PDB file as gemmi writes it, atoms N, CA and C in Angstrom:
CRYST1    1.000    1.000    1.000  90.00  90.00  90.00 P 1                      
ATOM      1  N   MET A   1      97.479 135.159  91.653  1.00  0.00           N  
ATOM      2  CA  MET A   1      97.039 133.912  91.534  1.00  0.00           C  
ATOM      3  C   MET A   1      95.568 133.760  91.413  1.00  0.00           C  
ATOM      4  N   SER A   2      95.145 133.079  90.604  1.00  0.00           N  
ATOM      5  CA  SER A   2      93.766 132.942  90.482  1.00  0.00           C  
ATOM      6  C   SER A   2      93.235 132.124  91.523  1.00  0.00           C  
ATOM      7  N   ASN A   3      91.952 131.912  91.593  1.00  0.00           N  
ATOM      8  CA  ASN A   3      91.260 131.166  92.519  1.00  0.00           C  
ATOM      9  C   ASN A   3      91.515 129.599  92.228  1.00  0.00           C  
ATOM     10  N   GLU A   4      91.486 129.412  90.880  1.00  0.00           N  
ATOM     11  CA  GLU A   4      91.575 128.013  90.528  1.00  0.00           C  
ATOM     12  C   GLU A   4      93.022 127.451  90.913  1.00  0.00           C  
ATOM     13  N   GLN A   5      94.106 128.309  90.571  1.00  0.00           N  
ATOM     14  CA  GLN A   5      95.329 127.911  90.822  1.00  0.00           C  
ATOM     15  C   GLN A   5      95.495 127.726  92.513  1.00  0.00           C  
ATOM     16  N   LYS A   6      95.007 128.510  93.280  1.00  0.00           N  
ATOM     17  CA  LYS A   6      94.967 128.330  94.811  1.00  0.00           C  
ATOM     18  C   LYS A   6      94.356 127.022  95.143  1.00  0.00           C  
ATOM     19  N   GLN A   7      93.142 126.741  94.559  1.00  0.00           N  
ATOM     20  CA  GLN A   7      92.526 125.249  94.819  1.00  0.00           C  
ATOM     21  C   GLN A   7      93.496 124.154  94.438  1.00  0.00           C  
ATOM     22  N   ASN A   8      94.297 124.351  93.264  1.00  0.00           N  
ATOM     23  CA  ASN A   8      95.174 123.220  92.869  1.00  0.00           C  
ATOM     24  C   ASN A   8      96.255 123.265  93.768  1.00  0.00           C  
ATOM     25  N   SER A   9      96.752 124.357  94.238  1.00  0.00           N  
ATOM     26  CA  SER A   9      97.911 124.460  95.279  1.00  0.00           C  
ATOM     27  C   SER A   9      97.535 123.735  96.639  1.00  0.00           C  
ATOM     28  N   ARG A  10      96.371 124.025  96.948  1.00  0.00           N  
ATOM     29  CA  ARG A  10      95.755 123.515  98.176  1.00  0.00           C  
ATOM     30  C   ARG A  10      95.789 122.014  98.153  1.00  0.00           C  
ATOM     31  N   LYS A  11      95.176 121.624  97.046  1.00  0.00           N  
ATOM     32  CA  LYS A  11      94.756 120.211  96.813  1.00  0.00           C  
ATOM     33  C   LYS A  11      96.061 119.421  96.665  1.00  0.00           C  
ATOM     34  N   LYS A  12      97.101 119.954  96.066  1.00  0.00           N  
ATOM     35  CA  LYS A  12      98.323 119.253  95.975  1.00  0.00           C  
ATOM     36  C   LYS A  12      99.070 119.263  97.268  1.00  0.00           C  
ATOM     37  N   LEU A  13      98.890 120.144  98.319  1.00  0.00           N  
ATOM     38  CA  LEU A  13      99.487 120.167  99.589  1.00  0.00           C  
ATOM     39  C   LEU A  13      98.662 119.060 100.266  1.00  0.00           C  
ATOM     40  N   LEU A  14      97.465 119.064 100.242  1.00  0.00           N  
ATOM     41  CA  LEU A  14      96.648 118.103 101.046  1.00  0.00           C  
ATOM     42  C   LEU A  14      97.133 116.653 100.512  1.00  0.00           C  
ATOM     43  N   ASN A  15      97.146 116.610  99.199  1.00  0.00           N  
ATOM     44  CA  ASN A  15      97.590 115.078  98.687  1.00  0.00           C  
ATOM     45  C   ASN A  15      98.993 114.676  99.305  1.00  0.00           C  
ATOM     46  N   ASN A  16     100.026 115.642  99.407  1.00  0.00           N  
ATOM     47  CA  ASN A  16     101.156 115.371  99.875  1.00  0.00           C  
ATOM     48  C   ASN A  16     101.146 115.045 101.429  1.00  0.00           C  
ATOM     49  N   TYR A  17     100.313 115.776 102.052  1.00  0.00           N  
ATOM     50  CA  TYR A  17     100.153 115.600 103.531  1.00  0.00           C  
ATOM     51  C   TYR A  17      99.788 114.181 103.762  1.00  0.00           C  
ATOM     52  N   MET A  18      98.502 113.660 102.949  1.00  0.00           N  
ATOM     53  CA  MET A  18      97.854 112.311 103.191  1.00  0.00           C  
ATOM     54  C   MET A  18      99.035 111.334 102.786  1.00  0.00           C  
ATOM     55  N   ARG A  19      99.658 111.635 101.816  1.00  0.00           N  
ATOM     56  CA  ARG A  19     100.593 110.552 101.314  1.00  0.00           C  
ATOM     57  C   ARG A  19     101.721 110.295 102.479  1.00  0.00           C  
ATOM     58  N   TYR A  20     102.251 111.362 103.216  1.00  0.00           N  
ATOM     59  CA  TYR A  20     103.153 111.075 103.992  1.00  0.00           C  
ATOM     60  C   TYR A  20     102.641 110.593 105.310  1.00  0.00           C  
ATOM     61  N   ALA A  21     101.409 111.040 105.664  1.00  0.00           N  
ATOM     62  CA  ALA A  21     100.690 110.510 106.721  1.00  0.00           C  
ATOM     63  C   ALA A  21     100.259 108.980 106.793  1.00  0.00           C  
ATOM     64  N   SER A  22      99.882 108.578 105.498  1.00  0.00           N  
ATOM     65  CA  SER A  22      99.741 107.265 105.337  1.00  0.00           C  
ATOM     66  C   SER A  22     101.014 106.347 105.457  1.00  0.00           C  
ATOM     67  N   MET A  23     102.196 106.743 105.145  1.00  0.00           N  
ATOM     68  CA  MET A  23     103.548 106.229 105.040  1.00  0.00           C  
ATOM     69  C   MET A  23     103.852 106.103 106.559  1.00  0.00           C  
ATOM     70  N   GLY A  24     103.543 107.013 107.382  1.00  0.00           N  
ATOM     71  CA  GLY A  24     103.894 106.908 108.837  1.00  0.00           C  
ATOM     72  C   GLY A  24     103.006 105.852 109.680  1.00  0.00           C  
ATOM     73  N   ILE A  25     101.734 105.825 109.179  1.00  0.00           N  
ATOM     74  CA  ILE A  25     100.762 104.823 109.688  1.00  0.00           C  
ATOM     75  C   ILE A  25     101.191 103.394 109.437  1.00  0.00           C  
ATOM     76  N   GLN A  26     101.584 103.343 107.999  1.00  0.00           N  
ATOM     77  CA  GLN A  26     101.877 101.972 107.477  1.00  0.00           C  
ATOM     78  C   GLN A  26     103.087 101.474 108.106  1.00  0.00           C  
ATOM     79  N   MET A  27     104.020 102.426 108.482  1.00  0.00           N  
ATOM     80  CA  MET A  27     105.358 102.047 109.232  1.00  0.00           C  
ATOM     81  C   MET A  27     104.977 101.399 110.673  1.00  0.00           C  
ATOM     82  N   GLY A  28     104.152 102.326 111.254  1.00  0.00           N  
ATOM     83  CA  GLY A  28     103.744 101.758 112.721  1.00  0.00           C  
ATOM     84  C   GLY A  28     102.920 100.510 112.626  1.00  0.00           C  
ATOM     85  N   VAL A  29     102.015 100.285 111.742  1.00  0.00           N  
ATOM     86  CA  VAL A  29     101.280  99.107 111.837  1.00  0.00           C  
ATOM     87  C   VAL A  29     102.154  98.064 111.496  1.00  0.00           C  
ATOM     88  N   ILE A  30     102.992  97.970 110.497  1.00  0.00           N  
ATOM     89  CA  ILE A  30     104.006  96.858 110.183  1.00  0.00           C  
ATOM     90  C   ILE A  30     104.849  96.557 111.354  1.00  0.00           C  
ATOM     91  N   MET A  31     105.411  97.627 112.063  1.00  0.00           N  
ATOM     92  CA  MET A  31     106.249  97.325 113.259  1.00  0.00           C  
ATOM     93  C   MET A  31     105.507  96.780 114.363  1.00  0.00           C  
ATOM     94  N   PHE A  32     104.277  97.167 114.583  1.00  0.00           N  
ATOM     95  CA  PHE A  32     103.383  96.699 115.604  1.00  0.00           C  
ATOM     96  C   PHE A  32     103.108  95.136 115.296  1.00  0.00           C  
ATOM     97  N   ILE A  33     102.777  94.846 114.098  1.00  0.00           N  
ATOM     98  CA  ILE A  33     102.449  93.346 113.852  1.00  0.00           C  
ATOM     99  C   ILE A  33     103.669  92.506 113.978  1.00  0.00           C  
ATOM    100  N   GLY A  34     104.738  93.046 113.491  1.00  0.00           N  
ATOM    101  CA  GLY A  34     105.943  92.214 113.634  1.00  0.00           C  
ATOM    102  C   GLY A  34     106.319  91.858 115.026  1.00  0.00           C  
ATOM    103  N   THR A  35     106.394  93.054 115.758  1.00  0.00           N  
ATOM    104  CA  THR A  35     106.730  92.798 117.408  1.00  0.00           C  
ATOM    105  C   THR A  35     105.621  91.987 118.028  1.00  0.00           C  
ATOM    106  N   TYR A  36     104.345  92.220 117.792  1.00  0.00           N  
ATOM    107  CA  TYR A  36     103.515  91.424 118.614  1.00  0.00           C  
ATOM    108  C   TYR A  36     103.517  90.082 118.098  1.00  0.00           C  
ATOM    109  N   GLY A  37     103.776  89.789 116.894  1.00  0.00           N  
ATOM    110  CA  GLY A  37     103.781  88.464 116.380  1.00  0.00           C  
ATOM    111  C   GLY A  37     104.920  87.659 116.940  1.00  0.00           C  
ATOM    112  N   GLY A  38     106.201  88.350 117.067  1.00  0.00           N  
ATOM    113  CA  GLY A  38     107.272  87.904 117.834  1.00  0.00           C  
ATOM    114  C   GLY A  38     107.039  87.459 119.224  1.00  0.00           C  
ATOM    115  N   TYR A  39     106.444  88.406 119.792  1.00  0.00           N  
ATOM    116  CA  TYR A  39     106.017  88.464 121.290  1.00  0.00           C  
ATOM    117  C   TYR A  39     105.211  87.203 121.563  1.00  0.00           C  
ATOM    118  N   ARG A  40     104.107  86.919 120.791  1.00  0.00           N  
ATOM    119  CA  ARG A  40     103.275  85.810 120.856  1.00  0.00           C  
ATOM    120  C   ARG A  40     103.964  84.486 120.458  1.00  0.00           C  
ATOM    121  N   LEU A  41     104.837  84.536 119.683  1.00  0.00           N  
ATOM    122  CA  LEU A  41     105.541  83.337 119.219  1.00  0.00           C  
ATOM    123  C   LEU A  41     106.693  82.959 120.576  1.00  0.00           C  
ATOM    124  N   ASP A  42     107.348  83.949 121.270  1.00  0.00           N  
ATOM    125  CA  ASP A  42     107.947  83.827 122.371  1.00  0.00           C  
ATOM    126  C   ASP A  42     107.195  83.156 123.341  1.00  0.00           C  
ATOM    127  N   LYS A  43     106.085  83.743 123.643  1.00  0.00           N  
ATOM    128  CA  LYS A  43     105.101  83.102 124.699  1.00  0.00           C  
ATOM    129  C   LYS A  43     104.779  81.720 124.375  1.00  0.00           C  
ATOM    130  N   TYR A  44     104.520  81.258 123.145  1.00  0.00           N  
ATOM    131  CA  TYR A  44     104.127  80.017 122.713  1.00  0.00           C  
ATOM    132  C   TYR A  44     105.350  79.066 122.823  1.00  0.00           C  
ATOM    133  N   CYS A  45     106.389  79.466 122.713  1.00  0.00           N  
ATOM    134  CA  CYS A  45     107.648  78.687 122.907  1.00  0.00           C  
ATOM    135  C   CYS A  45     108.165  78.830 124.236  1.00  0.00           C  
ATOM    136  N   ASN A  46     107.712  79.513 125.163  1.00  0.00           N  
ATOM    137  CA  ASN A  46     108.257  79.678 126.458  1.00  0.00           C  
ATOM    138  C   ASN A  46     109.691  79.865 126.551  1.00  0.00           C  
ATOM    139  N   ASN A  47     110.187  80.811 125.527  1.00  0.00           N  
ATOM    140  CA  ASN A  47     111.313  81.324 125.659  1.00  0.00           C  
ATOM    141  C   ASN A  47     111.751  82.311 126.672  1.00  0.00           C  
ATOM    142  N   HIS A  48     112.747  82.184 127.319  1.00  0.00           N  
ATOM    143  CA  HIS A  48     113.124  83.118 128.516  1.00  0.00           C  
ATOM    144  C   HIS A  48     113.869  84.344 128.025  1.00  0.00           C  
ATOM    145  N   ILE A  49     114.476  84.275 126.760  1.00  0.00           N  
ATOM    146  CA  ILE A  49     114.836  85.421 126.078  1.00  0.00           C  
ATOM    147  C   ILE A  49     114.197  85.715 125.019  1.00  0.00           C  
ATOM    148  N   PRO A  50     113.675  86.758 124.710  1.00  0.00           N  
ATOM    149  CA  PRO A  50     112.781  87.246 123.704  1.00  0.00           C  
ATOM    150  C   PRO A  50     113.445  87.129 122.108  1.00  0.00           C  
ATOM    151  N   VAL A  51     113.768  86.118 121.855  1.00  0.00           N  
ATOM    152  CA  VAL A  51     114.513  85.739 120.440  1.00  0.00           C  
ATOM    153  C   VAL A  51     113.599  86.359 119.475  1.00  0.00           C  
ATOM    154  N   PHE A  52     112.340  85.693 119.299  1.00  0.00           N  
ATOM    155  CA  PHE A  52     111.592  86.164 118.325  1.00  0.00           C  
ATOM    156  C   PHE A  52     110.993  87.408 118.293  1.00  0.00           C  
ATOM    157  N   THR A  53     110.808  88.019 119.388  1.00  0.00           N  
ATOM    158  CA  THR A  53     110.287  89.351 119.523  1.00  0.00           C  
ATOM    159  C   THR A  53     111.364  90.197 118.937  1.00  0.00           C  
ATOM    160  N   LEU A  54     112.704  90.244 119.300  1.00  0.00           N  
ATOM    161  CA  LEU A  54     113.745  90.904 118.729  1.00  0.00           C  
ATOM    162  C   LEU A  54     113.926  90.778 117.221  1.00  0.00           C  
ATOM    163  N   LEU A  55     113.890  89.452 116.900  1.00  0.00           N  
ATOM    164  CA  LEU A  55     114.062  89.197 115.436  1.00  0.00           C  
ATOM    165  C   LEU A  55     112.977  89.761 114.553  1.00  0.00           C  
ATOM    166  N   PHE A  56     111.709  89.562 115.101  1.00  0.00           N  
ATOM    167  CA  PHE A  56     110.487  90.044 114.152  1.00  0.00           C  
ATOM    168  C   PHE A  56     110.613  91.503 114.214  1.00  0.00           C  
ATOM    169  N   ALA A  57     110.943  92.142 115.404  1.00  0.00           N  
ATOM    170  CA  ALA A  57     110.826  93.648 115.389  1.00  0.00           C  
ATOM    171  C   ALA A  57     111.945  94.157 114.440  1.00  0.00           C  
ATOM    172  N   LEU A  58     113.064  93.733 114.377  1.00  0.00           N  
ATOM    173  CA  LEU A  58     114.156  94.114 113.397  1.00  0.00           C  
ATOM    174  C   LEU A  58     113.681  94.020 111.938  1.00  0.00           C  
ATOM    175  N   LEU A  59     113.112  92.598 111.644  1.00  0.00           N  
ATOM    176  CA  LEU A  59     112.624  92.509 110.358  1.00  0.00           C  
ATOM    177  C   LEU A  59     111.658  93.395 109.956  1.00  0.00           C  
ATOM    178  N   SER A  60     110.736  93.775 110.871  1.00  0.00           N  
ATOM    179  CA  SER A  60     109.420  94.598 110.643  1.00  0.00           C  
ATOM    180  C   SER A  60     110.010  96.114 110.328  1.00  0.00           C  
ATOM    181  N   VAL A  61     111.029  96.309 111.055  1.00  0.00           N  
ATOM    182  CA  VAL A  61     111.515  97.839 110.896  1.00  0.00           C  
ATOM    183  C   VAL A  61     112.238  97.872 109.653  1.00  0.00           C  
ATOM    184  N   ALA A  62     112.934  96.860 109.064  1.00  0.00           N  
ATOM    185  CA  ALA A  62     113.647  96.815 107.754  1.00  0.00           C  
ATOM    186  C   ALA A  62     112.601  96.684 106.738  1.00  0.00           C  
ATOM    187  N   ALA A  63     111.446  95.816 106.847  1.00  0.00           N  
ATOM    188  CA  ALA A  63     110.373  95.843 105.797  1.00  0.00           C  
ATOM    189  C   ALA A  63     109.636  97.111 105.913  1.00  0.00           C  
ATOM    190  N   SER A  64     109.299  97.869 106.791  1.00  0.00           N  
ATOM    191  CA  SER A  64     108.552  99.198 106.768  1.00  0.00           C  
ATOM    192  C   SER A  64     109.595 100.197 106.084  1.00  0.00           C  
ATOM    193  N   LEU A  65     110.907 100.065 106.447  1.00  0.00           N  
ATOM    194  CA  LEU A  65     111.723 101.185 105.767  1.00  0.00           C  
ATOM    195  C   LEU A  65     111.708 100.786 104.291  1.00  0.00           C  
ATOM    196  N   TYR A  66     111.839  99.519 103.952  1.00  0.00           N  
ATOM    197  CA  TYR A  66     111.899  99.455 102.549  1.00  0.00           C  
ATOM    198  C   TYR A  66     110.774  99.751 101.839  1.00  0.00           C  
ATOM    199  N   LEU A  67     109.331  99.473 102.358  1.00  0.00           N  
ATOM    200  CA  LEU A  67     108.243  99.893 101.595  1.00  0.00           C  
ATOM    201  C   LEU A  67     108.103 101.360 101.620  1.00  0.00           C  
ATOM    202  N   THR A  68     108.531 102.116 102.786  1.00  0.00           N  
ATOM    203  CA  THR A  68     108.304 103.478 102.796  1.00  0.00           C  
ATOM    204  C   THR A  68     109.275 104.205 101.775  1.00  0.00           C  
ATOM    205  N   LEU A  69     110.473 103.744 101.735  1.00  0.00           N  
ATOM    206  CA  LEU A  69     111.540 104.337 100.839  1.00  0.00           C  
ATOM    207  C   LEU A  69     110.988 103.987  99.308  1.00  0.00           C  
ATOM    208  N   LYS A  70     110.487 102.791  99.065  1.00  0.00           N  
ATOM    209  CA  LYS A  70     109.891 102.438  97.800  1.00  0.00           C  
ATOM    210  C   LYS A  70     108.764 103.408  97.274  1.00  0.00           C  
ATOM    211  N   ASP A  71     107.947 103.754  98.310  1.00  0.00           N  
ATOM    212  CA  ASP A  71     106.878 104.695  97.980  1.00  0.00           C  
ATOM    213  C   ASP A  71     107.276 106.003  97.995  1.00  0.00           C  
ATOM    214  N   PHE A  72     108.333 106.369  98.708  1.00  0.00           N  
ATOM    215  CA  PHE A  72     109.044 107.643  98.593  1.00  0.00           C  
ATOM    216  C   PHE A  72     109.642 108.082  97.315  1.00  0.00           C  
ATOM    217  N   ILE A  73     110.385 107.229  96.752  1.00  0.00           N  
ATOM    218  CA  ILE A  73     111.283 107.252  95.531  1.00  0.00           C  
ATOM    219  C   ILE A  73     110.211 107.184  94.500  1.00  0.00           C  
ATOM    220  N   ARG A  74     109.144 106.521  94.536  1.00  0.00           N  
ATOM    221  CA  ARG A  74     108.204 106.373  93.341  1.00  0.00           C  
ATOM    222  C   ARG A  74     107.881 107.811  92.790  1.00  0.00           C  
ATOM    223  N   LYS A  75     107.679 107.719  91.464  1.00  0.00           N  
ATOM    224  CA  LYS A  75     107.398 109.092  90.758  1.00  0.00           C  
ATOM    225  C   LYS A  75     105.951 109.589  91.215  1.00  0.00           C  
ATOM    226  N   LYS A  76     105.758 110.739  91.278  1.00  0.00           N  
ATOM    227  CA  LYS A  76     104.665 111.304  91.730  1.00  0.00           C  
ATOM    228  C   LYS A  76     103.658 111.262  90.456  1.00  0.00           C  
ATOM    229  N   PRO A  77     102.366 110.979  90.822  1.00  0.00           N  
ATOM    230  CA  PRO A  77     101.334 110.771  89.722  1.00  0.00           C  
ATOM    231  C   PRO A  77     101.088 111.977  88.966  1.00  0.00           C  
TER     232      PRO A  77                                                      
END                                                                             
């Protein structure tokens, strides 16, 4: 294997690593924002049962899974 092929292989590996790491960070941020928004809305409405927290947490998980799967299935450049 030539030096150029090794560099291309390493670059491809690094690109895949960064792609999957950014997907994980994206999922975490979306879930945090959704859950925190629901929590603040429950505090604002003085709800004793955290309805908005649960609802927004579930919606944010669904949204993050949708976006992650959409990115994952997308063709590689």
